[in-house]
Amino acid sequence: APSGSARTITTTIPARLDRLPWSRWHWSIVIGLGTVWILDGLEVTVVGNIAGRLSEPGSGLPISSGQVTGLAAALYVAGACAGALFWGRLTDVWGRKKLFMITLAVYLGATALTAIAFDTWWFLLFRFITGFGIGGEYAAINSAVDELIPAKYRGRVDLMINGSFWLGAVGGSLLSILALNTSIFPANVGWRLTFALGAVLALVILLVRRHVPESPRWLLIHGRDEEAERIVGEIERRVEAERGEPLPRAEGELTIHQRKSVTFTEIARTVFAKYRRRSVLGFSLFIGQAFLYNAITFGFGAILTTFFDVPSGNTGYYFAVIAVGNFLGPMLLGKLFDTVGRRVMISGTYLLSGLLLFGTAWLFDQGSLSATTLTACWCAVLFFASAGASSAYLTVSEVFPMETRAMSIAFFYALGTAAGGISGPLLFADLTGTGKVGDTVLAFQIGAGLMCAAGLVAAFLAVNAERRSLEDIARPLTAAASKATGGGTDPDATGSRQATA
């Protein structure tokens, strides 16, 4: 039958991708796809730190600091949520590559247009559109990464990529300090250059990303198996040339009934009926990390200036230190998610970060901390919390079937982002803004409590997905029936270990 028609095929392509050793080609995937989170971290941090400059006379923009940190931030979050859901569905239908090119182009254009904002409404509009592009990136990128990276390395790579957000946050903190220095840049120029730089970096990433292929797994299901075969064959030739020896034979076949699309009814039935325990896990992980992060990062500047008399112009240095701690967590702990295992590491990082934040709250309440020691405590908390938060994205991207992957990522991302970016600020702004020690302690305790609760859920429901193929963790909806899989409505936490890849 011609390529593109609905057929039943048997393939070894998933097994061939999973048995690949790490190579320069895999690094090109990490660079081409993963670097966009650096831009996200840069965006979020810069906007928060330059709010004071934007609201000053002479900035060229009639906007208040509250509008920047409140309304503009809320619109960015709303855009990210809407973008995740809108682009997530299209990622499953149109393919990973098409969408990770489109969404990055949307981000690039919106960021460039933010740099030339001449009025408040213009600035707010393009903050929403920037978020709209970034939200789509989460679904497209995490889907592509998980489907291209071998099972042996999938956990650490996913954590490293999602954790790179904080590398951008470090750059954003330092860049905002430079932009706020009016002896270097005029008040109406510095903040514009920060957005312009984001657009330039996005353009560079867009050029690199052109060479990242479509996911062969997605191509197989959508009737383009000849194209999938060409891509995998080329990857194998490149890896063999690099290693100077032939690759081992791939073990395991998968039989699938090709189809063009999956209905929303099938997606809902899969996520909320067949895999309902995994859905509870996803909800818990995203909500827990969202509130912990908002308990710390949303009011960090106000806490430092109110309780420790840190000048507002110097809070960027403290945030840069916190961001380094966030970045190092996934980098140093990521390998353990593939070796020690998902259940132990996910529940451990959530529980440990929650307990450390409870300890920080107690020390803060006792008046035992300075600006420096509080920042050190935050660093310790976020070192583990960042690895845990990154594992939330890893979890929802690998525990649902191929046909629903991008939409599942988008759904849980939108849920967590809305909870953290809407409910979180509304709650924590009131608590950290009162200037009362007890209220700030309560904010810390709420974030810590929800993080610990999520850790307990993970201890019981986390899926042992380490070193297993995606098709073994959750069989594609298009896969032919296998003797290794029974019916059932909610696979257990360890899943069925099938021979097929």
Short mmCIF file of C-alpha atoms in Angstrom, two decimals, residues 80-432:
data_model
loop_
_atom_site.label_atom_id
_atom_site.label_comp_id
_atom_site.label_asym_id
_atom_site.label_seq_id
_atom_site.Cartn_x
_atom_site.Cartn_y
_atom_site.Cartn_z
CA ALA A 80 1.34 29.77 28.17
CA CYS A 81 -1.68 27.77 29.34
CA ALA A 82 -3.70 28.54 26.22
CA GLY A 83 -0.70 27.87 23.99
CA ALA A 84 0.03 24.52 25.62
CA LEU A 85 -3.51 23.28 25.03
CA PHE A 86 -3.82 24.73 21.51
CA TRP A 87 -0.44 23.62 20.20
CA GLY A 88 -0.43 20.37 22.21
CA ARG A 89 -3.35 18.98 20.23
CA LEU A 90 -1.75 20.03 16.94
CA THR A 91 1.56 18.42 17.97
CA ASP A 92 -0.16 15.03 18.15
CA VAL A 93 -1.93 15.64 14.83
CA TRP A 94 0.64 17.52 12.72
CA GLY A 95 3.87 16.14 14.15
CA ARG A 96 6.60 17.21 16.54
CA LYS A 97 8.93 19.00 14.12
CA LYS A 98 6.34 21.20 12.46
CA LEU A 99 5.13 22.41 15.83
CA PHE A 100 8.48 23.01 17.51
CA MET A 101 9.40 25.19 14.53
CA ILE A 102 6.10 27.10 14.54
CA THR A 103 5.98 27.70 18.30
CA LEU A 104 9.57 28.97 18.41
CA ALA A 105 8.80 31.32 15.52
CA VAL A 106 5.79 32.66 17.46
CA TYR A 107 7.99 33.25 20.50
CA LEU A 108 10.66 34.96 18.40
CA GLY A 109 8.24 37.35 16.72
CA ALA A 110 6.38 38.22 19.91
CA THR A 111 9.59 38.89 21.84
CA ALA A 112 10.94 41.12 19.09
CA LEU A 113 7.69 43.10 19.02
CA THR A 114 7.78 43.45 22.82
CA ALA A 115 11.15 45.19 22.44
CA ILE A 116 9.56 47.98 20.40
CA ALA A 117 6.52 48.43 22.68
CA PHE A 118 5.32 52.03 22.63
CA ASP A 119 2.23 51.72 24.84
CA THR A 120 0.95 49.58 27.68
CA TRP A 121 -1.59 47.67 25.62
CA TRP A 122 1.11 46.70 23.08
CA PHE A 123 3.43 45.42 25.82
CA LEU A 124 0.64 43.38 27.44
CA LEU A 125 -0.57 41.92 24.13
CA PHE A 126 2.82 40.61 23.14
CA ARG A 127 3.55 39.28 26.60
CA PHE A 128 0.45 37.10 26.10
CA ILE A 129 1.59 35.99 22.63
CA THR A 130 5.11 35.27 23.90
CA GLY A 131 3.62 32.97 26.54
CA PHE A 132 1.38 31.43 23.86
CA GLY A 133 4.48 30.35 21.94
CA ILE A 134 6.37 29.11 25.00
CA GLY A 135 3.40 27.03 26.16
CA GLY A 136 3.36 25.19 22.85
CA GLU A 137 7.08 24.53 23.14
CA TYR A 138 6.61 22.43 26.28
CA ALA A 139 4.38 19.90 24.53
CA ALA A 140 6.31 19.75 21.26
CA ILE A 141 9.80 19.63 22.79
CA ASN A 142 9.17 17.11 25.56
CA SER A 143 7.38 14.81 23.11
CA ALA A 144 10.22 14.95 20.59
CA VAL A 145 12.98 14.55 23.18
CA ASP A 146 11.41 11.48 24.80
CA GLU A 147 10.81 9.84 21.43
CA LEU A 148 14.34 10.45 20.10
CA ILE A 149 16.50 9.81 23.18
CA PRO A 150 17.34 6.15 24.06
CA ALA A 151 15.50 4.69 27.06
CA LYS A 152 18.77 4.31 29.00
CA TYR A 153 19.34 8.08 29.00
CA ARG A 154 15.82 9.49 28.78
CA GLY A 155 15.45 10.47 32.45
CA ARG A 156 18.68 12.41 32.87
CA VAL A 157 18.35 14.15 29.49
CA ASP A 158 14.78 15.23 30.18
CA LEU A 159 15.76 16.59 33.59
CA MET A 160 18.79 18.38 32.17
CA ILE A 161 16.73 20.04 29.43
CA ASN A 162 13.90 21.15 31.71
CA GLY A 163 16.39 22.28 34.33
CA SER A 164 18.17 24.51 31.81
CA PHE A 165 15.36 27.03 32.45
CA TRP A 166 17.42 28.13 35.44
CA LEU A 167 20.52 28.71 33.37
CA GLY A 168 18.41 31.29 31.56
CA ALA A 169 17.26 32.64 34.92
CA VAL A 170 20.90 33.20 35.94
CA GLY A 171 21.52 35.05 32.68
CA GLY A 172 18.31 37.02 33.10
CA SER A 173 19.27 38.13 36.62
CA LEU A 174 22.70 39.32 35.54
CA LEU A 175 21.38 40.84 32.32
CA SER A 176 18.73 42.81 34.20
CA ILE A 177 21.41 44.27 36.48
CA LEU A 178 23.24 45.47 33.37
CA ALA A 179 20.05 46.77 31.77
CA LEU A 180 19.12 48.75 34.90
CA ASN A 181 22.46 50.56 34.91
CA THR A 182 21.59 53.93 33.39
CA SER A 183 25.27 54.86 33.19
CA ILE A 184 25.57 52.21 30.46
CA PHE A 185 22.18 52.36 28.74
CA PRO A 186 19.53 55.09 28.74
CA ALA A 187 16.40 54.25 30.73
CA ASN A 188 14.35 53.80 27.55
CA VAL A 189 16.91 51.53 25.80
CA GLY A 190 18.29 48.96 28.26
CA TRP A 191 15.08 47.05 28.86
CA ARG A 192 14.38 46.92 25.11
CA LEU A 193 17.78 45.36 24.45
CA THR A 194 17.01 42.50 26.84
CA PHE A 195 13.98 41.50 24.78
CA ALA A 196 15.87 42.01 21.53
CA LEU A 197 18.59 39.66 22.79
CA GLY A 198 15.95 37.01 23.49
CA ALA A 199 14.73 37.30 19.89
CA VAL A 200 18.28 36.98 18.52
CA LEU A 201 18.95 33.86 20.61
CA ALA A 202 15.64 32.37 19.44
CA LEU A 203 16.67 32.97 15.81
CA VAL A 204 19.94 31.11 16.36
CA ILE A 205 18.08 28.18 17.96
CA LEU A 206 15.58 28.18 15.08
CA LEU A 207 18.42 27.79 12.58
CA VAL A 208 19.95 24.92 14.57
CA ARG A 209 16.57 23.26 15.01
CA ARG A 210 16.05 22.91 11.26
CA HIS A 211 18.34 19.88 11.33
CA VAL A 212 16.38 18.01 14.03
CA PRO A 213 14.28 15.28 12.34
CA GLU A 214 10.66 14.43 12.88
CA SER A 215 10.02 11.74 15.49
CA PRO A 216 10.19 8.35 13.72
CA ARG A 217 7.71 7.00 16.27
CA TRP A 218 5.16 9.64 15.26
CA LEU A 219 5.81 8.96 11.56
CA LEU A 220 5.19 5.23 12.02
CA ILE A 221 1.76 5.72 13.53
CA HIS A 222 0.73 8.26 10.91
CA GLY A 223 1.46 6.10 7.87
CA ARG A 224 4.87 7.54 6.99
CA ASP A 225 6.95 4.47 7.81
CA GLU A 226 9.22 4.84 4.77
CA GLU A 227 10.27 8.29 6.00
CA ALA A 228 10.77 6.90 9.51
CA GLU A 229 12.98 4.16 8.10
CA ARG A 230 15.13 6.67 6.20
CA ILE A 231 15.61 8.84 9.32
CA VAL A 232 16.53 5.95 11.61
CA GLY A 233 18.83 4.45 8.98
CA GLU A 234 20.70 7.75 8.65
CA ILE A 235 21.03 8.07 12.43
CA GLU A 236 22.43 4.54 12.65
CA ARG A 237 24.97 5.21 9.90
CA ARG A 238 26.16 8.36 11.66
CA VAL A 239 26.51 6.60 15.02
CA GLU A 240 28.34 3.63 13.44
CA ALA A 241 30.74 5.98 11.64
CA GLU A 242 31.45 7.79 14.91
CA ARG A 243 32.06 4.55 16.84
CA GLY A 244 33.87 2.73 14.06
CA GLU A 245 31.92 -0.49 14.62
CA PRO A 246 28.49 -1.90 13.73
CA LEU A 247 25.62 -1.47 16.14
CA PRO A 248 24.21 -4.49 18.00
CA ARG A 249 21.06 -6.06 16.63
CA ALA A 250 17.82 -4.49 17.93
CA GLU A 251 15.62 -6.84 19.90
CA GLY A 252 11.84 -6.54 19.80
CA GLU A 253 9.11 -5.74 17.29
CA LEU A 254 5.95 -3.68 17.48
CA THR A 255 2.85 -4.19 15.36
CA ILE A 256 0.65 -1.15 14.89
CA HIS A 257 -2.50 -0.20 12.98
CA GLN A 258 -1.65 3.10 11.37
CA ARG A 259 -4.15 5.95 11.65
CA LYS A 260 -4.21 9.70 11.12
CA SER A 261 -5.69 11.00 14.36
CA VAL A 262 -7.16 10.18 17.75
CA THR A 263 -10.41 11.75 18.96
CA PHE A 264 -10.74 13.81 22.13
CA THR A 265 -13.05 11.10 23.49
CA GLU A 266 -10.29 8.50 23.13
CA ILE A 267 -7.76 10.85 24.74
CA ALA A 268 -10.06 11.52 27.70
CA ARG A 269 -10.88 7.84 28.13
CA THR A 270 -7.19 6.93 28.02
CA VAL A 271 -5.96 9.58 30.45
CA PHE A 272 -8.84 9.65 32.93
CA ALA A 273 -10.09 6.06 32.84
CA LYS A 274 -7.41 3.62 31.76
CA TYR A 275 -4.57 5.58 33.32
CA ARG A 276 -6.41 7.41 36.09
CA ARG A 277 -3.79 6.61 38.75
CA ARG A 278 -1.12 8.11 36.54
CA SER A 279 -3.33 11.16 36.07
CA VAL A 280 -3.58 11.58 39.85
CA LEU A 281 0.21 11.35 39.97
CA GLY A 282 0.58 14.02 37.28
CA PHE A 283 -1.88 16.36 39.01
CA SER A 284 -0.09 15.95 42.33
CA LEU A 285 3.41 16.53 40.98
CA PHE A 286 2.51 19.67 39.05
CA ILE A 287 0.44 21.25 41.81
CA GLY A 288 3.05 20.51 44.48
CA GLN A 289 5.98 22.02 42.61
CA ALA A 290 3.93 25.00 41.44
CA PHE A 291 3.03 26.08 44.96
CA LEU A 292 6.47 25.43 46.43
CA TYR A 293 8.09 27.59 43.77
CA ASN A 294 5.59 30.38 44.21
CA ALA A 295 6.03 30.28 47.99
CA ILE A 296 9.72 31.10 47.47
CA THR A 297 10.24 32.90 44.19
CA PHE A 298 7.10 35.02 43.97
CA GLY A 299 7.94 37.18 46.97
CA PHE A 300 11.69 36.64 47.25
CA GLY A 301 12.54 40.25 46.41
CA ALA A 302 9.98 41.68 48.81
CA ILE A 303 11.17 39.35 51.58
CA LEU A 304 14.79 40.40 51.14
CA THR A 305 14.01 44.11 51.06
CA THR A 306 11.38 44.06 53.82
CA PHE A 307 13.06 41.85 56.40
CA PHE A 308 16.77 42.26 55.59
CA ASP A 309 16.98 45.76 54.06
CA VAL A 310 18.53 44.51 50.83
CA PRO A 311 18.40 47.32 48.20
CA SER A 312 15.93 46.50 45.45
CA GLY A 313 18.67 46.95 42.84
CA ASN A 314 20.71 44.14 44.44
CA THR A 315 18.06 41.43 44.66
CA GLY A 316 19.12 40.17 41.22
CA TYR A 317 22.39 38.91 42.70
CA TYR A 318 20.53 36.82 45.28
CA PHE A 319 18.18 35.45 42.64
CA ALA A 320 21.16 34.48 40.47
CA VAL A 321 22.49 32.37 43.37
CA ILE A 322 19.09 30.69 43.82
CA ALA A 323 18.93 30.01 40.08
CA VAL A 324 22.34 28.31 40.17
CA GLY A 325 21.04 25.96 42.86
CA ASN A 326 18.01 25.20 40.70
CA PHE A 327 20.21 24.45 37.68
CA LEU A 328 22.62 22.19 39.55
CA GLY A 329 19.85 19.96 40.96
CA PRO A 330 18.76 18.31 37.69
CA MET A 331 22.35 18.31 36.39
CA LEU A 332 23.80 16.42 39.36
CA LEU A 333 20.82 14.26 40.30
CA GLY A 334 19.52 13.46 36.81
CA LYS A 335 21.49 10.25 36.30
CA LEU A 336 20.03 8.79 39.49
CA PHE A 337 16.54 8.91 37.95
CA ASP A 338 17.81 6.35 35.39
CA THR A 339 19.83 4.22 37.84
CA VAL A 340 18.25 4.39 41.29
CA GLY A 341 14.84 4.70 39.65
CA ARG A 342 11.90 7.04 39.15
CA ARG A 343 9.83 6.13 42.22
CA VAL A 344 12.63 6.61 44.75
CA MET A 345 14.03 9.76 43.18
CA ILE A 346 10.73 11.53 42.44
CA SER A 347 9.26 10.91 45.87
CA GLY A 348 12.64 11.58 47.53
CA THR A 349 13.25 14.96 45.88
CA TYR A 350 9.70 16.13 46.57
CA LEU A 351 9.74 15.06 50.21
CA LEU A 352 13.25 16.33 50.92
CA SER A 353 12.64 19.75 49.38
CA GLY A 354 9.37 20.07 51.31
CA LEU A 355 11.00 19.13 54.60
CA LEU A 356 13.88 21.54 54.01
CA LEU A 357 11.40 24.35 53.35
CA PHE A 358 9.61 23.52 56.61
CA GLY A 359 12.99 23.85 58.31
CA THR A 360 13.65 27.16 56.58
CA ALA A 361 10.26 28.45 57.72
CA TRP A 362 11.08 27.53 61.33
CA LEU A 363 14.50 29.26 61.21
CA PHE A 364 12.92 32.33 59.61
CA ASP A 365 10.26 32.44 62.30
CA GLN A 366 12.95 32.24 64.99
CA GLY A 367 14.83 35.19 63.48
CA SER A 368 17.91 33.02 62.97
CA LEU A 369 18.50 33.91 59.32
CA SER A 370 20.20 36.74 57.45
CA ALA A 371 19.75 37.57 53.76
CA THR A 372 22.75 35.38 52.97
CA THR A 373 21.75 32.37 55.08
CA LEU A 374 18.11 32.57 53.91
CA THR A 375 19.36 32.49 50.32
CA ALA A 376 21.55 29.50 51.18
CA CYS A 377 18.49 27.72 52.62
CA TRP A 378 16.49 28.50 49.51
CA CYS A 379 19.34 27.11 47.40
CA ALA A 380 19.28 23.83 49.32
CA VAL A 381 15.49 23.56 49.00
CA LEU A 382 15.47 24.33 45.29
CA PHE A 383 18.42 22.05 44.49
CA PHE A 384 16.11 19.10 45.21
CA ALA A 385 12.86 20.82 44.20
CA SER A 386 14.20 21.63 40.73
CA ALA A 387 15.04 17.99 40.07
CA GLY A 388 11.60 17.03 41.34
CA ALA A 389 9.81 19.66 39.25
CA SER A 390 11.71 18.59 36.12
CA SER A 391 10.71 14.98 36.82
CA ALA A 392 7.06 16.06 36.73
CA TYR A 393 7.49 16.95 33.05
CA LEU A 394 9.37 13.70 32.48
CA THR A 395 6.60 11.70 34.15
CA VAL A 396 3.65 13.02 32.15
CA SER A 397 5.61 12.76 28.91
CA GLU A 398 6.46 9.06 29.28
CA VAL A 399 3.56 7.38 31.12
CA PHE A 400 0.80 7.98 28.55
CA PRO A 401 0.45 6.42 25.09
CA MET A 402 2.21 7.83 22.06
CA GLU A 403 -0.96 9.19 20.43
CA THR A 404 -1.87 11.27 23.49
CA ARG A 405 1.64 12.28 24.61
CA ALA A 406 1.75 15.92 23.56
CA MET A 407 -1.82 16.61 24.65
CA SER A 408 -1.15 14.97 28.03
CA ILE A 409 1.95 17.10 28.56
CA ALA A 410 0.01 20.19 27.54
CA PHE A 411 -2.88 19.43 29.87
CA PHE A 412 -0.80 18.86 32.98
CA TYR A 413 1.52 21.74 32.15
CA ALA A 414 -1.45 24.08 31.74
CA LEU A 415 -2.93 22.86 35.01
CA GLY A 416 0.30 23.35 36.95
CA THR A 417 1.07 26.68 35.32
CA ALA A 418 -2.42 28.01 36.02
CA ALA A 419 -2.26 26.88 39.64
CA GLY A 420 1.19 28.33 40.13
CA GLY A 421 0.74 31.45 38.06
CA ILE A 422 -2.80 32.42 39.07
CA SER A 423 -3.73 30.84 42.40
CA GLY A 424 -0.18 31.00 43.73
CA PRO A 425 0.40 34.74 43.27
CA LEU A 426 -3.07 35.61 44.56
CA LEU A 427 -2.36 33.64 47.73
CA PHE A 428 1.29 34.43 48.31
CA ALA A 429 1.12 38.11 47.34
CA ASP A 430 -1.19 38.74 50.27
CA LEU A 431 0.98 36.74 52.67
CA THR A 432 4.43 38.01 51.73
#
